Coordinates of C-alpha atoms in Angstrom, one line a residue:
M29 CA -0.2 -0.3 0.1
S30 CA 1.1 3.3 -1.0
E31 CA -0.1 5.3 1.9
P32 CA 2.3 6.4 4.6
R33 CA 2.1 4.0 7.6
P34 CA 2.8 4.9 11.2
S35 CA 5.4 3.3 13.3
D36 CA 4.2 0.5 15.6
R37 CA 7.4 1.7 18.3
H38 CA 5.4 4.0 19.9
D39 CA 1.9 3.8 21.8
A40 CA 0.1 6.9 20.9
S41 CA -2.5 6.4 23.5
Q42 CA -0.3 7.6 26.0
P43 CA -1.2 11.1 26.8
D44 CA 1.8 11.8 28.9
D45 CA 4.6 11.7 25.9
T46 CA 5.5 14.8 24.4
F47 CA 6.6 15.8 20.7
E48 CA 10.3 16.0 21.7
E49 CA 10.3 12.5 23.4
I50 CA 8.7 11.1 20.4
V51 CA 11.3 13.1 18.3
G52 CA 14.3 11.6 20.2
E53 CA 13.0 8.0 19.7
E54 CA 13.6 8.6 16.1
T55 CA 17.2 9.4 15.8
Q56 CA 17.8 6.8 13.3
R57 CA 15.4 8.2 10.7
D58 CA 15.1 11.2 8.7
P59 CA 15.0 14.2 11.0
D60 CA 12.3 15.8 9.1
L61 CA 10.2 12.8 8.7
A62 CA 10.7 11.9 12.2
V63 CA 9.2 15.6 13.3
I64 CA 6.6 15.2 10.7
E65 CA 5.5 11.6 12.0
A66 CA 6.1 12.1 15.7
G67 CA 3.8 15.2 15.2
S68 CA 1.0 13.5 14.0
R69 CA 1.2 10.7 16.7
T70 CA 1.2 13.3 19.4
L71 CA -1.7 15.4 18.2
R72 CA -3.7 12.4 17.6
T73 CA -3.6 11.9 21.6
Y74 CA -5.6 14.7 21.5
A75 CA -8.8 13.5 19.4
G76 CA -11.6 11.8 20.4
S77 CA -13.5 9.5 17.9
P78 CA -15.3 10.9 15.2
Q79 CA -19.1 11.0 16.0
G80 CA -21.2 8.3 14.5
E81 CA -21.0 6.8 11.1
A82 CA -20.4 9.7 8.7
V83 CA -22.1 7.7 6.0
P84 CA -24.8 5.5 7.5
A85 CA -25.8 2.2 6.1
R86 CA -29.6 1.4 5.1
P87 CA -31.5 0.7 8.4
T88 CA -31.4 -2.8 9.5
D89 CA -35.2 -2.6 10.3
P90 CA -37.2 -3.7 7.5
E91 CA -39.9 -1.3 8.3
T92 CA -37.9 1.6 8.6
D93 CA -36.1 1.1 5.6
K94 CA -39.6 0.4 3.6
A95 CA -40.6 3.8 5.3
L96 CA -37.4 5.4 4.4
R97 CA -37.6 3.9 0.8
A98 CA -41.3 5.6 0.6
V99 CA -39.8 8.9 1.7
E100 CA -37.1 8.9 -0.6
Q101 CA -39.5 7.7 -3.5
E102 CA -42.1 10.6 -2.7
L103 CA -39.1 13.2 -2.6
A104 CA -37.9 11.9 -5.9
G105 CA -41.2 12.5 -7.4
R106 CA -40.4 16.4 -7.0
W107 CA -38.1 18.6 -9.1
G108 CA -34.7 17.5 -8.8
E109 CA -31.8 19.5 -7.5
T110 CA -31.1 20.5 -11.3
K111 CA -34.5 21.8 -12.3
L112 CA -34.7 25.0 -10.3
E113 CA -37.0 28.3 -10.6
P114 CA -34.6 31.1 -9.0
S115 CA -36.9 32.2 -6.0
V116 CA -37.3 31.8 -2.4
T117 CA -40.9 32.3 -2.8
R118 CA -41.8 28.9 -2.1
I119 CA -39.7 28.0 1.0
A120 CA -40.7 31.5 2.3
A121 CA -44.2 30.6 2.3
L122 CA -43.0 26.9 4.1
M123 CA -41.0 28.6 6.5
D124 CA -44.2 30.7 7.3
V125 CA -46.7 28.1 7.9
L126 CA -44.2 26.2 9.7
G127 CA -43.6 29.2 12.2
E128 CA -40.4 30.3 10.9
P129 CA -38.4 27.4 12.4
Q130 CA -35.1 29.0 11.1
R131 CA -35.2 31.8 13.4
A132 CA -34.9 29.7 16.4
Y133 CA -31.3 29.7 16.4
P134 CA -28.3 31.7 15.2
S135 CA -26.6 30.2 11.8
I136 CA -23.5 30.3 9.8
H137 CA -24.0 29.9 6.1
I138 CA -21.7 28.8 3.7
T139 CA -21.2 29.4 -0.2
G140 CA -18.6 29.1 -2.7
T141 CA -17.9 26.6 -5.6
N142 CA -15.6 23.9 -3.6
G143 CA -14.8 22.9 -0.3
K144 CA -18.4 23.9 1.3
T145 CA -19.2 20.5 2.5
S146 CA -15.4 19.9 4.4
T147 CA -15.7 23.5 5.7
A148 CA -19.2 22.8 7.1
R149 CA -17.8 19.8 8.5
M150 CA -15.0 21.3 10.3
I151 CA -17.1 24.1 11.5
E152 CA -19.5 21.7 13.2
A153 CA -16.5 19.6 14.8
L154 CA -15.2 23.2 16.2
L155 CA -18.5 24.0 17.5
N156 CA -19.0 20.6 19.1
A157 CA -15.7 21.0 21.1
F158 CA -17.0 23.7 22.6
E159 CA -20.0 21.9 23.9
L160 CA -22.7 23.6 21.3
R161 CA -25.3 21.4 20.0
T162 CA -25.2 21.7 16.4
G163 CA -27.4 21.3 13.2
R164 CA -25.5 20.8 9.8
Y165 CA -27.2 21.0 6.5
T166 CA -25.0 20.0 3.3
S167 CA -25.5 18.5 -0.2
P168 CA -25.1 16.4 -2.3
H169 CA -25.1 13.1 -0.3
V170 CA -22.4 10.7 -0.7
Q171 CA -24.5 7.7 -0.1
S172 CA -27.6 8.2 2.4
I173 CA -30.0 11.2 2.0
T174 CA -30.1 11.4 5.5
E175 CA -26.5 12.4 5.8
R176 CA -27.5 15.7 4.6
I177 CA -29.3 16.4 8.1
S178 CA -27.1 16.2 10.9
L179 CA -27.4 16.7 14.8
D180 CA -24.3 16.8 17.2
G181 CA -22.0 15.6 14.4
S182 CA -24.3 12.8 13.4
P183 CA -26.3 12.2 10.3
I184 CA -30.0 12.2 11.5
E185 CA -31.4 9.1 12.8
P186 CA -33.7 7.5 9.9
E187 CA -36.7 7.4 12.3
R188 CA -36.3 10.7 13.0
F189 CA -35.7 11.7 9.2
I190 CA -39.4 10.3 8.4
E191 CA -40.9 11.4 11.5
T192 CA -39.9 15.2 10.2
Y193 CA -40.9 14.6 6.7
E194 CA -44.4 13.2 7.7
D195 CA -44.2 16.4 10.3
I196 CA -44.1 19.0 7.7
K197 CA -45.8 17.0 4.9
P198 CA -49.3 18.5 5.5
Y199 CA -47.6 22.0 5.3
V200 CA -45.6 21.1 2.4
E201 CA -49.0 20.3 0.5
M202 CA -50.6 23.2 1.8
V203 CA -47.9 25.3 -0.2
D204 CA -48.0 23.3 -3.2
A205 CA -51.4 24.0 -3.6
Q206 CA -50.8 27.7 -3.4
Q207 CA -47.8 28.2 -5.8
P208 CA -47.3 27.9 -9.5
Y209 CA -45.0 25.6 -9.0
R210 CA -44.6 22.6 -5.9
L211 CA -41.9 23.1 -3.7
S212 CA -38.7 21.1 -5.2
F213 CA -36.7 17.9 -3.8
F214 CA -34.1 20.5 -2.4
E215 CA -36.5 23.0 -0.9
V216 CA -38.6 20.2 1.0
L217 CA -35.4 18.9 2.7
T218 CA -34.4 22.3 3.5
G219 CA -37.6 22.7 5.1
M220 CA -37.0 19.5 6.9
A221 CA -34.0 20.4 7.9
Y222 CA -34.6 23.8 9.5
A223 CA -37.5 22.2 11.4
A224 CA -35.4 19.3 12.7
F225 CA -33.1 22.0 14.1
A226 CA -35.6 23.7 15.7
D227 CA -37.3 20.8 17.4
A228 CA -33.9 19.6 18.7
P229 CA -33.3 22.3 19.6
V230 CA -29.8 23.3 18.3
D231 CA -27.7 25.7 19.4
V232 CA -26.3 26.5 16.2
A233 CA -26.9 25.9 12.6
V234 CA -24.3 25.2 10.0
V235 CA -25.9 25.8 6.6
E236 CA -24.4 25.0 3.1
V237 CA -26.2 26.6 0.2
G238 CA -27.4 24.2 -2.9
M239 CA -26.0 26.6 -5.7
G240 CA -25.7 30.1 -5.7
G241 CA -26.8 32.2 -2.9
T242 CA -29.2 34.7 -3.6
W243 CA -32.4 32.6 -4.6
D244 CA -30.9 29.2 -3.0
A245 CA -33.4 27.7 -0.9
T246 CA -31.2 28.0 2.3
N247 CA -31.2 31.6 2.1
V248 CA -34.1 32.4 4.4
I249 CA -32.2 32.2 7.1
D250 CA -30.2 35.6 8.7
S251 CA -27.0 34.3 9.4
T252 CA -24.5 36.3 11.8
V253 CA -21.5 34.9 9.9
A254 CA -21.1 34.2 6.1
V255 CA -18.8 32.1 4.5
V256 CA -17.4 32.1 1.1
T257 CA -14.9 29.1 -0.1
P258 CA -13.1 29.4 -3.2
I259 CA -15.4 30.8 -6.4
S260 CA -14.6 29.2 -9.5
L261 CA -16.7 28.1 -12.6
D262 CA -19.5 25.7 -12.5
H263 CA -23.1 25.7 -12.9
T264 CA -22.1 28.7 -15.6
D265 CA -25.8 28.0 -17.0
R266 CA -27.6 29.1 -14.0
L267 CA -24.8 31.4 -12.0
G268 CA -22.9 33.2 -14.7
T269 CA -20.2 32.7 -17.0
T270 CA -17.3 34.6 -15.0
P271 CA -16.1 34.2 -11.1
A272 CA -17.6 37.8 -10.8
E273 CA -21.3 36.9 -12.1
I274 CA -21.0 33.8 -10.0
A275 CA -20.0 36.0 -6.9
G276 CA -22.8 38.3 -7.8
E277 CA -25.1 35.3 -7.0
K278 CA -23.5 33.6 -4.0
S279 CA -22.7 37.0 -2.5
G280 CA -26.7 37.3 -1.8
I281 CA -26.1 35.0 1.4
I282 CA -24.1 38.5 2.9
K283 CA -26.4 40.0 5.2
Q284 CA -26.8 43.1 7.0
G285 CA -24.0 43.8 10.1
A286 CA -22.9 40.2 9.7
T287 CA -19.3 38.8 9.4
V288 CA -17.9 37.6 6.1
I289 CA -15.1 35.0 5.9
L290 CA -13.8 35.2 2.6
A291 CA -11.1 32.5 1.4
Q292 CA -8.9 33.3 -1.5
Q293 CA -10.7 34.5 -4.3
P294 CA -10.1 35.6 -8.2
V295 CA -9.5 39.0 -8.0
D296 CA -12.9 39.9 -9.5
A297 CA -14.9 37.8 -7.3
A298 CA -13.3 39.2 -4.1
Q299 CA -14.3 42.7 -5.6
V300 CA -18.0 41.8 -6.0
M301 CA -17.7 40.2 -2.4
L302 CA -16.4 43.3 -1.1
K303 CA -18.6 45.2 -2.5
K304 CA -21.5 43.7 -1.1
A305 CA -20.5 43.7 2.4
V306 CA -20.0 47.4 2.0
E307 CA -23.5 47.9 0.8
V308 CA -24.9 45.8 3.9
D309 CA -22.5 47.3 6.6
A310 CA -20.8 43.8 7.0
T311 CA -17.3 43.0 8.4
V312 CA -14.8 40.9 6.2
A313 CA -12.0 39.0 7.2
R314 CA -9.8 37.8 4.2
E315 CA -7.8 34.6 3.8
G316 CA -4.1 36.0 3.3
M317 CA -5.0 39.3 5.3
E318 CA -6.8 38.7 8.4
F319 CA -6.5 34.9 8.9
G320 CA -4.9 32.3 7.0
V321 CA -2.5 29.1 7.0
T322 CA 1.1 30.0 8.6
S323 CA 2.6 26.4 7.6
R324 CA 1.6 23.0 6.7
E325 CA 3.5 19.7 6.5
V326 CA 2.7 16.3 5.2
A327 CA 2.0 13.7 8.3
V328 CA 1.0 10.2 9.0
G329 CA -2.8 10.2 7.9
G330 CA -3.1 13.6 7.2
Q331 CA -1.0 17.3 7.6
L332 CA 0.3 19.3 10.4
L333 CA -0.8 22.9 10.4
T334 CA -0.2 26.2 12.1
L335 CA -3.3 28.5 11.5
R336 CA -3.5 32.2 12.0
G337 CA -7.0 32.8 13.1
L338 CA -8.7 36.3 13.9
G339 CA -7.6 35.9 17.7
G340 CA -4.1 34.5 17.2
E341 CA -1.8 31.7 16.2
Y342 CA -2.6 28.1 16.4
T343 CA 0.5 25.8 16.4
E344 CA 0.5 22.1 16.0
I345 CA -2.9 21.2 14.7
F346 CA -3.2 17.8 13.3
L347 CA -5.8 17.5 10.1
P348 CA -6.9 13.9 9.3
L349 CA -7.5 15.1 5.6
Y350 CA -5.2 15.4 2.9
G351 CA -4.1 18.1 0.1
A352 CA -3.4 22.1 0.7
H353 CA -7.3 22.7 -0.1
Q354 CA -8.1 21.3 3.2
A355 CA -5.7 23.2 4.6
H356 CA -7.3 26.2 3.5
N357 CA -10.7 25.1 4.4
A358 CA -9.4 24.5 8.1
A359 CA -8.4 28.3 8.1
V360 CA -11.6 29.4 7.1
A361 CA -13.6 27.0 9.2
L362 CA -11.5 28.0 12.4
S363 CA -11.9 32.0 11.4
A364 CA -15.6 31.2 11.2
V365 CA -16.1 29.9 14.2
E366 CA -14.0 32.8 16.1
A367 CA -16.1 35.3 14.4
F368 CA -19.5 33.4 15.8
F369 CA -18.0 34.2 19.1
G370 CA -17.3 37.3 18.5
I371 CA -13.6 37.1 18.3
G372 CA -11.6 39.4 16.2
A373 CA -14.1 42.3 16.1
E374 CA -15.7 42.3 20.0
Q375 CA -13.0 40.3 21.5
A376 CA -9.1 40.1 21.3
R377 CA -8.5 36.8 22.2
S378 CA -7.9 32.9 21.1
L379 CA -10.2 30.0 21.4
D380 CA -8.7 27.1 23.8
I381 CA -5.7 25.6 21.8
D382 CA -6.6 22.0 23.1
A383 CA -10.1 22.1 22.0
I384 CA -9.2 23.3 18.5
R385 CA -6.6 20.6 18.2
K386 CA -9.2 17.7 19.3
A387 CA -11.7 19.1 16.6
F388 CA -9.9 19.0 13.8
A389 CA -8.0 15.6 14.9
A390 CA -11.5 13.9 14.7
V391 CA -12.8 15.5 11.4
V392 CA -13.9 13.1 8.7
S393 CA -14.8 14.3 5.0
P394 CA -16.2 11.1 3.5
G395 CA -15.4 10.9 -0.4
R396 CA -12.7 13.6 -0.1
L397 CA -9.2 12.1 -1.1
E398 CA -10.8 9.0 1.3
V399 CA -9.1 5.7 1.1
V400 CA -11.2 2.8 1.1
R401 CA -9.1 -0.1 0.1
S402 CA -5.7 -1.0 0.5
S403 CA -3.5 -3.7 -2.3
P404 CA -3.6 -1.6 -4.0
T405 CA -4.8 1.7 -2.4
V406 CA -8.2 2.9 -3.6
V407 CA -8.8 6.6 -3.1
L408 CA -12.1 8.5 -3.6
D409 CA -12.5 12.2 -4.4
A410 CA -15.6 13.9 -5.2
A411 CA -14.4 16.3 -7.7
H412 CA -16.8 17.3 -10.2
N413 CA -15.3 20.3 -11.9
P414 CA -11.9 21.7 -13.3
A415 CA -10.8 23.7 -9.8
G416 CA -11.6 20.6 -7.8
A417 CA -10.1 18.3 -9.9
K418 CA -6.5 20.3 -9.7
A419 CA -7.0 20.3 -6.0
A420 CA -7.4 16.3 -6.0
A421 CA -4.8 16.0 -8.2
D422 CA -2.3 18.1 -6.4
G423 CA -3.4 16.4 -3.1
I424 CA -2.7 12.8 -4.1
S425 CA 0.5 13.8 -5.5
E426 CA 1.6 15.2 -2.4
A427 CA 0.2 12.6 0.2
F428 CA 0.7 9.5 -1.7
S429 CA 3.8 8.3 -3.3
F430 CA 2.2 5.9 -6.3
S431 CA 4.1 4.6 -8.7
R432 CA 1.5 4.2 -11.4
L433 CA -2.1 5.9 -10.6
I434 CA -5.3 4.6 -12.6
G435 CA -8.2 6.7 -12.7
V436 CA -11.9 5.6 -12.7
V437 CA -14.1 8.5 -13.7
G438 CA -17.9 9.0 -14.4
T439 CA -19.1 12.4 -14.7
S440 CA -22.4 14.4 -15.0
G441 CA -23.3 15.4 -18.5
D442 CA -23.7 19.4 -17.6
K443 CA -19.8 19.8 -16.4
D444 CA -16.7 21.0 -17.8
V445 CA -15.6 17.2 -18.4
R446 CA -12.8 18.2 -20.6
G447 CA -11.0 20.7 -17.9
L448 CA -11.7 18.0 -15.5
L449 CA -9.7 15.4 -17.5
E450 CA -7.1 17.7 -18.3
A451 CA -6.6 18.4 -14.5
F452 CA -6.0 14.7 -14.1
E453 CA -3.9 13.8 -17.2
P454 CA -0.6 14.5 -15.6
I455 CA -1.7 12.2 -12.6
F456 CA -3.3 9.1 -14.6
A457 CA -1.2 6.7 -16.1
E458 CA -4.3 5.4 -17.8
V459 CA -7.9 5.9 -17.1
V460 CA -10.7 3.8 -17.0
V461 CA -14.4 5.7 -18.2
T462 CA -17.5 4.7 -17.0
Q463 CA -21.0 6.2 -15.5
N464 CA -22.9 6.3 -12.5
S465 CA -26.7 5.1 -12.7
T466 CA -28.2 8.5 -12.4
E467 CA -29.7 10.2 -15.5
R468 CA -27.5 12.8 -15.2
A469 CA -24.5 10.8 -15.8
M470 CA -22.7 11.4 -19.1
D471 CA -22.5 8.4 -21.3
A472 CA -19.3 6.1 -20.9
D473 CA -18.7 6.5 -25.0
E474 CA -19.4 10.1 -24.9
L475 CA -16.9 10.6 -22.4
A476 CA -14.3 8.3 -23.6
A477 CA -14.4 10.3 -26.8
I478 CA -13.2 13.1 -24.8
A479 CA -10.9 11.3 -22.8
V480 CA -9.1 10.1 -25.9
E481 CA -8.7 13.6 -26.8
V482 CA -7.1 14.3 -23.8
F483 CA -5.1 11.1 -22.9
G484 CA -4.7 9.5 -26.4
D485 CA -6.3 6.2 -27.4
D486 CA -3.6 4.0 -25.9
R487 CA -4.5 5.3 -22.3
V488 CA -8.1 5.1 -22.1
Q489 CA -10.5 2.3 -21.8
V490 CA -14.1 2.4 -21.3
E491 CA -16.4 0.2 -19.1
P492 CA -19.8 1.7 -19.0
R493 CA -20.7 -0.6 -15.7
L494 CA -18.7 0.9 -12.6
D495 CA -18.1 -2.5 -11.1
D496 CA -16.5 -3.5 -14.2
A497 CA -14.6 -0.2 -14.5
L498 CA -13.4 -0.7 -10.8
E499 CA -12.5 -4.3 -11.2
A500 CA -10.4 -3.3 -14.7
A501 CA -8.5 -0.2 -13.0
I502 CA -7.9 -2.7 -9.5
T503 CA -6.4 -5.3 -12.3
L504 CA -4.4 -2.6 -14.2
A505 CA -2.9 -1.3 -11.1
E506 CA -2.2 -5.0 -9.8
E507 CA -0.6 -6.3 -13.3
D508 CA 3.0 -6.0 -13.0
D509 CA 5.4 -6.3 -10.1
E510 CA 7.3 -3.4 -11.1
Y511 CA 4.1 -1.4 -10.5
A512 CA 3.3 -2.9 -6.7
G513 CA 3.2 0.8 -5.7
A514 CA -0.1 1.7 -8.1
G515 CA -2.8 2.9 -6.7
V516 CA -6.3 3.9 -8.0
L517 CA -8.5 7.1 -7.9
V518 CA -12.1 7.2 -8.3
T519 CA -13.6 10.5 -9.4
G520 CA -15.7 12.8 -11.4
S521 CA -18.9 13.0 -9.5
V522 CA -20.3 12.7 -5.7
I523 CA -22.6 10.1 -7.0
T524 CA -19.9 8.2 -8.9
V525 CA -17.9 7.7 -5.2
G526 CA -20.9 7.1 -3.3
E527 CA -21.7 4.2 -5.7
A528 CA -18.1 3.4 -5.8
R529 CA -17.9 3.4 -2.1
L530 CA -20.8 0.7 -1.6
L531 CA -19.3 -1.4 -4.4
L532 CA -16.2 -1.4 -2.3
G533 CA -17.8 -2.5 0.8
R534 CA -18.0 0.9 2.7
G535 CA -21.7 1.6 3.1

C-alpha cells in the first residue's frame, strides 16, 4: 500500500508522551520525517473518535427501511436539484406556515464553488468541541439521504428523518396548492432540516447552500457569519460565466451587519464580495490578510498545520485530511467559528488550543481523498469541476507515493468534463471511463471520446458499468510487479464516488 503508515514503536494512546520525547526516539530516521510523524502521533492523542457514522448504512429494521424508501420516492417525484425556478418564494411560504423554525437558532451560512461540505464539517466539529449543540445541512449526499441533515455531528437517525418528513408533509402540500410550482426536492429537504434543528433544539446551525446564494432555498436564514469558499466556474448556465457573475449570486447570503469569512478568491470575485459587504455594513475577514495558513507539512494520515486565526496563532494542528485545499478549508472554518464567538471584532483573544486540536483531529470528510481499500490503494474523491480536480490531483500527488495511478472517472453531463480530465491528465497513467446510475450521468462512450482527445487512445479504457470499471482499474494497478506501488483514484462526481463506496464495501 502506498499510503504512509505510522510506526509501531510508540503507543499513541499514552497522553504523557511529549512531542520532543517522540522525536528523540526517532534519531535513526530522516530528521524531517521523524518530526512530521512524531507530530501527527502526538496530536492524535488529543482527538476523540469521530461522532457517529459519517456515511450511514441502510436501516437494519425492514419496516424502517421500507418507510425511508417511501419518503425517498416521494421526494424523488419532485423537481430535482438541477431543475430550478430561481426564487425563495416557495421556501419562504413553507417557513411561514411552519412558524419560522429557521429563526429559532443562530446560523453560519456557507457558499462558494468547492470545499463547502468539508468546511461545514470542520465548523461543526469545532462548535461541538465547545459543547454547542449543532445542526448541519449539506448537499449532495455521498450514499444516504440522511447524511444531509446532521445533529451533534451525526447524520439524523432514519426514524427521525421519516418523522420530520411526515410532520411537515401537510404544510408542504398546503404550500404546493398555493404556488404556481410545487416545492422542489431541495426545498422540502431544506424545510425538513430547519424544522429538525428547531425541534432538537440546536444551539447553532451550519448551513451549506445548494447552489448560488441569492435565490438558494437555504437563504431564508439571517446568518451572523457568512462563509465564502473559493469561487470558480461551475453551474455556469445558472450562475454566470465569469467568477464575478457567480460571486454576484453567491454574495446574496451576506446579510446586514454580518461577518464575512472570505477564502482566497479570483480578484474579480473578491471585488464583488467586498462591494456587497460595504452595501450591507458587513465586516470582512480575508484569507491571506486577517487569517490564513501559516505552515503545513505532510503527516501520517493527514497534515500538520499552523493556522493564523482572527484571535492569534494556533500551532500543532493535526488534520486527518489530505491536500493543501483542506488546510485552507481549515483556516476558513477556524475563522468562521472565531467570528461566531465574536473574536476579532468584539474580543481580542484566542480559542482554547486543546479544544481546537481535538476538534480538527476528529474531522472526517467522506469522499474527499478518502482511502477505502489497500493492496492496491483505492482513493475516492468527489471532484466534479476543473478546480476541484486540480486540488485533488495536487493533494494525491503530495500525500501518496504511487508509482502508477489509474483513474476511474464517471461524470455528469452538465459539467466541464474536458477541463476536469485535463486537470487529472498529468497524474493518471491510464483512465477507465464509466458512468454512474443516474440520468444525469454522461454516457461512457461520449466521455471516452473526450478522454481520448486528452489522454490518447492507448491510455483510455471504456467500462460502462461502474463495477466493471473498478475491477478493470484494480487489475491494471496490480498487473506488473514493477507497479507494486500503484493506486486507483475514483472521481468525477459525488454520485460516482458514493456508488463506488458501496461497491467497495464501505456502505
